[in-house]
PDB file of C-alpha atoms in Angstrom:
ATOM      1  CA  MET A1022     -68.956 154.981  47.614  1.00  0.00           C
ATOM      2  CA  LYS A1023     -65.703 154.086  45.861  1.00  0.00           C
ATOM      3  CA  ARG A1024     -65.788 150.597  47.390  1.00  0.00           C
ATOM      4  CA  LEU A1025     -69.329 150.068  46.139  1.00  0.00           C
ATOM      5  CA  LEU A1026     -68.368 151.098  42.604  1.00  0.00           C
ATOM      6  CA  LEU A1027     -65.316 148.826  42.696  1.00  0.00           C
ATOM      7  CA  ALA A1028     -67.441 145.917  43.920  1.00  0.00           C
ATOM      8  CA  ILE A1029     -69.977 146.463  41.132  1.00  0.00           C
ATOM      9  CA  ALA A1030     -67.237 146.723  38.501  1.00  0.00           C
ATOM     10  CA  ALA A1031     -65.546 143.552  39.775  1.00  0.00           C
ATOM     11  CA  THR A1032     -68.846 141.666  39.666  1.00  0.00           C
ATOM     12  CA  LEU A1033     -69.528 142.756  36.096  1.00  0.00           C
ATOM     13  CA  VAL A1034     -66.034 141.787  34.950  1.00  0.00           C
ATOM     14  CA  ALA A1035     -66.206 138.410  36.699  1.00  0.00           C
ATOM     15  CA  GLY A1036     -69.556 137.693  35.062  1.00  0.00           C
ATOM     16  CA  THR A1037     -68.307 138.500  31.571  1.00  0.00           C
ATOM     17  CA  VAL A1038     -64.989 136.669  31.858  1.00  0.00           C
ATOM     18  CA  ASN A1039     -66.646 133.256  31.934  1.00  0.00           C
ATOM     19  CA  ALA A1040     -69.712 134.077  29.844  1.00  0.00           C
ATOM     20  CA  GLY A1041     -68.459 131.917  26.951  1.00  0.00           C
ATOM     21  CA  LEU A1042     -67.545 128.894  29.060  1.00  0.00           C
ATOM     22  CA  PRO A1043     -69.730 125.955  28.028  1.00  0.00           C
ATOM     23  CA  LEU A1044     -71.457 123.718  30.551  1.00  0.00           C
ATOM     24  CA  PHE A1045     -69.730 120.353  30.390  1.00  0.00           C
ATOM     25  CA  ALA A1046     -68.707 117.263  32.278  1.00  0.00           C
ATOM     26  CA  ALA A1047     -65.588 115.379  31.221  1.00  0.00           C
ATOM     27  CA  LYS A1048     -63.623 112.315  32.281  1.00  0.00           C
ATOM     28  CA  CYS A1049     -59.914 111.970  31.579  1.00  0.00           C
ATOM     29  CA  PRO A1050     -57.979 108.680  31.237  1.00  0.00           C
ATOM     30  CA  THR A1051     -55.991 109.193  34.450  1.00  0.00           C
ATOM     31  CA  GLY A1052     -59.084 109.417  36.663  1.00  0.00           C
ATOM     32  CA  ILE A1053     -59.291 113.207  36.468  1.00  0.00           C
ATOM     33  CA  THR A1054     -62.812 114.606  36.231  1.00  0.00           C
ATOM     34  CA  ALA A1055     -63.779 118.134  35.244  1.00  0.00           C
ATOM     35  CA  ASP A1056     -67.122 119.896  35.071  1.00  0.00           C
ATOM     36  CA  SER A1057     -68.478 123.428  34.939  1.00  0.00           C
ATOM     37  CA  ASN A1058     -71.566 125.196  36.237  1.00  0.00           C
ATOM     38  CA  THR A1059     -73.754 128.113  35.155  1.00  0.00           C
ATOM     39  CA  LYS A1060     -71.664 130.542  37.221  1.00  0.00           C
ATOM     40  CA  GLY A1061     -68.633 129.929  34.994  1.00  0.00           C
ATOM     41  CA  GLN A1062     -66.865 127.887  37.652  1.00  0.00           C
ATOM     42  CA  VAL A1063     -64.899 124.730  36.882  1.00  0.00           C
ATOM     43  CA  TYR A1064     -64.422 121.841  39.276  1.00  0.00           C
ATOM     44  CA  ILE A1065     -61.521 119.426  38.905  1.00  0.00           C
ATOM     45  CA  ASN A1066     -61.929 116.187  40.853  1.00  0.00           C
ATOM     46  CA  GLY A1067     -64.763 117.843  42.777  1.00  0.00           C
ATOM     47  CA  LYS A1068     -62.679 120.834  43.917  1.00  0.00           C
ATOM     48  CA  LEU A1069     -63.193 124.401  42.737  1.00  0.00           C
ATOM     49  CA  ALA A1070     -60.508 125.384  40.237  1.00  0.00           C
ATOM     50  CA  ARG A1071     -59.067 128.767  39.339  1.00  0.00           C
ATOM     51  CA  VAL A1072     -60.234 129.670  35.815  1.00  0.00           C
ATOM     52  CA  ILE A1073     -58.199 131.796  33.423  1.00  0.00           C
ATOM     53  CA  LYS A1074     -59.600 133.026  30.107  1.00  0.00           C
ATOM     54  CA  ARG A1075     -56.858 133.140  27.512  1.00  0.00           C
ATOM     55  CA  PRO A1076     -56.753 135.673  24.662  1.00  0.00           C
ATOM     56  CA  ASP A1077     -57.416 132.954  22.074  1.00  0.00           C
ATOM     57  CA  GLY A1078     -60.817 132.155  23.661  1.00  0.00           C
ATOM     58  CA  GLN A1079     -59.588 129.047  25.460  1.00  0.00           C
ATOM     59  CA  TYR A1080     -60.054 128.560  29.205  1.00  0.00           C
ATOM     60  CA  SER A1081     -57.506 127.017  31.560  1.00  0.00           C
ATOM     61  CA  ALA A1082     -58.504 125.696  34.960  1.00  0.00           C
ATOM     62  CA  ASN A1083     -56.051 124.758  37.704  1.00  0.00           C
ATOM     63  CA  SER A1084     -56.646 122.891  40.927  1.00  0.00           C
ATOM     64  CA  HIS A1085     -53.967 121.331  43.125  1.00  0.00           C
ATOM     65  CA  GLY A1086     -51.398 120.996  40.323  1.00  0.00           C
ATOM     66  CA  VAL A1087     -53.827 119.600  37.736  1.00  0.00           C
ATOM     67  CA  TRP A1088     -54.593 121.701  34.662  1.00  0.00           C
ATOM     68  CA  VAL A1089     -57.601 121.326  32.384  1.00  0.00           C
ATOM     69  CA  ASP A1090     -57.840 123.309  29.146  1.00  0.00           C
ATOM     70  CA  ILE A1091     -61.276 123.905  27.639  1.00  0.00           C
ATOM     71  CA  THR A1092     -61.588 125.015  24.021  1.00  0.00           C
ATOM     72  CA  PRO A1093     -65.169 126.107  23.238  1.00  0.00           C
ATOM     73  CA  GLN A1094     -66.353 125.222  19.734  1.00  0.00           C
ATOM     74  CA  GLY A1095     -69.662 127.083  19.532  1.00  0.00           C
ATOM     75  CA  ASP A1096     -72.601 124.670  19.370  1.00  0.00           C
ATOM     76  CA  GLN A1097     -70.237 121.676  19.165  1.00  0.00           C
ATOM     77  CA  MET A1098     -68.743 119.845  22.147  1.00  0.00           C
ATOM     78  CA  PRO A1099     -65.710 121.633  23.588  1.00  0.00           C
ATOM     79  CA  ARG A1100     -62.272 120.085  23.349  1.00  0.00           C
ATOM     80  CA  VAL A1101     -61.049 119.280  26.854  1.00  0.00           C
ATOM     81  CA  THR A1102     -57.431 118.326  27.566  1.00  0.00           C
ATOM     82  CA  TYR A1103     -55.546 117.765  30.798  1.00  0.00           C
ATOM     83  CA  THR A1104     -52.079 118.021  32.290  1.00  0.00           C
ATOM     84  CA  ALA A1105     -51.700 115.909  35.439  1.00  0.00           C
ATOM     85  CA  LYS A1106     -49.359 116.543  38.366  1.00  0.00           C
ATOM     86  CA  ASP A1107     -46.842 114.127  36.840  1.00  0.00           C
ATOM     87  CA  LYS A1108     -46.909 116.234  33.614  1.00  0.00           C
ATOM     88  CA  SER A1109     -48.735 113.552  31.604  1.00  0.00           C
ATOM     89  CA  THR A1110     -51.132 115.037  29.068  1.00  0.00           C
ATOM     90  CA  GLY A1111     -54.034 113.881  26.950  1.00  0.00           C
ATOM     91  CA  ASP A1112     -57.580 114.394  25.755  1.00  0.00           C
ATOM     92  CA  CYS A1113     -60.612 113.996  27.965  1.00  0.00           C
ATOM     93  CA  GLU A1114     -63.930 112.429  27.001  1.00  0.00           C
ATOM     94  CA  VAL A1115     -66.775 114.929  27.195  1.00  0.00           C
ATOM     95  CA  LEU A1116     -69.693 113.115  28.837  1.00  0.00           C
ATOM     96  CA  SER A1117     -72.247 115.935  28.659  1.00  0.00           C
ATOM     97  CA  PHE A1118     -72.364 119.388  27.128  1.00  0.00           C
ATOM     98  CA  LYS A1119     -74.551 122.457  26.750  1.00  0.00           C
ATOM     99  CA  ALA A1120     -73.541 125.487  24.683  1.00  0.00           C
ATOM    100  CA  PRO A1121     -73.263 128.822  26.533  1.00  0.00           C
TER     101      PRO A1121
END
């Protein structure tokens, strides 16, 4: 019974953590691609990334040493930036977007 309650609680928390993550697809200058899905998951270069919601409302996604930061802006396109393995940084071009 305790395991069932823990599983339900974990599912509810996981669903609310990424509820504000916009659907987007972005391309970065270094060949990095990032996109999200309706489950609140982010893919970097086609691989599932670990998503962290920060207290300021921003999301950070990490996959194989590449970081992508997503800053939701309501009904406007999110700001998407990257940090590559070699520590280079920059802005990504958002190719498509849908507000959460």
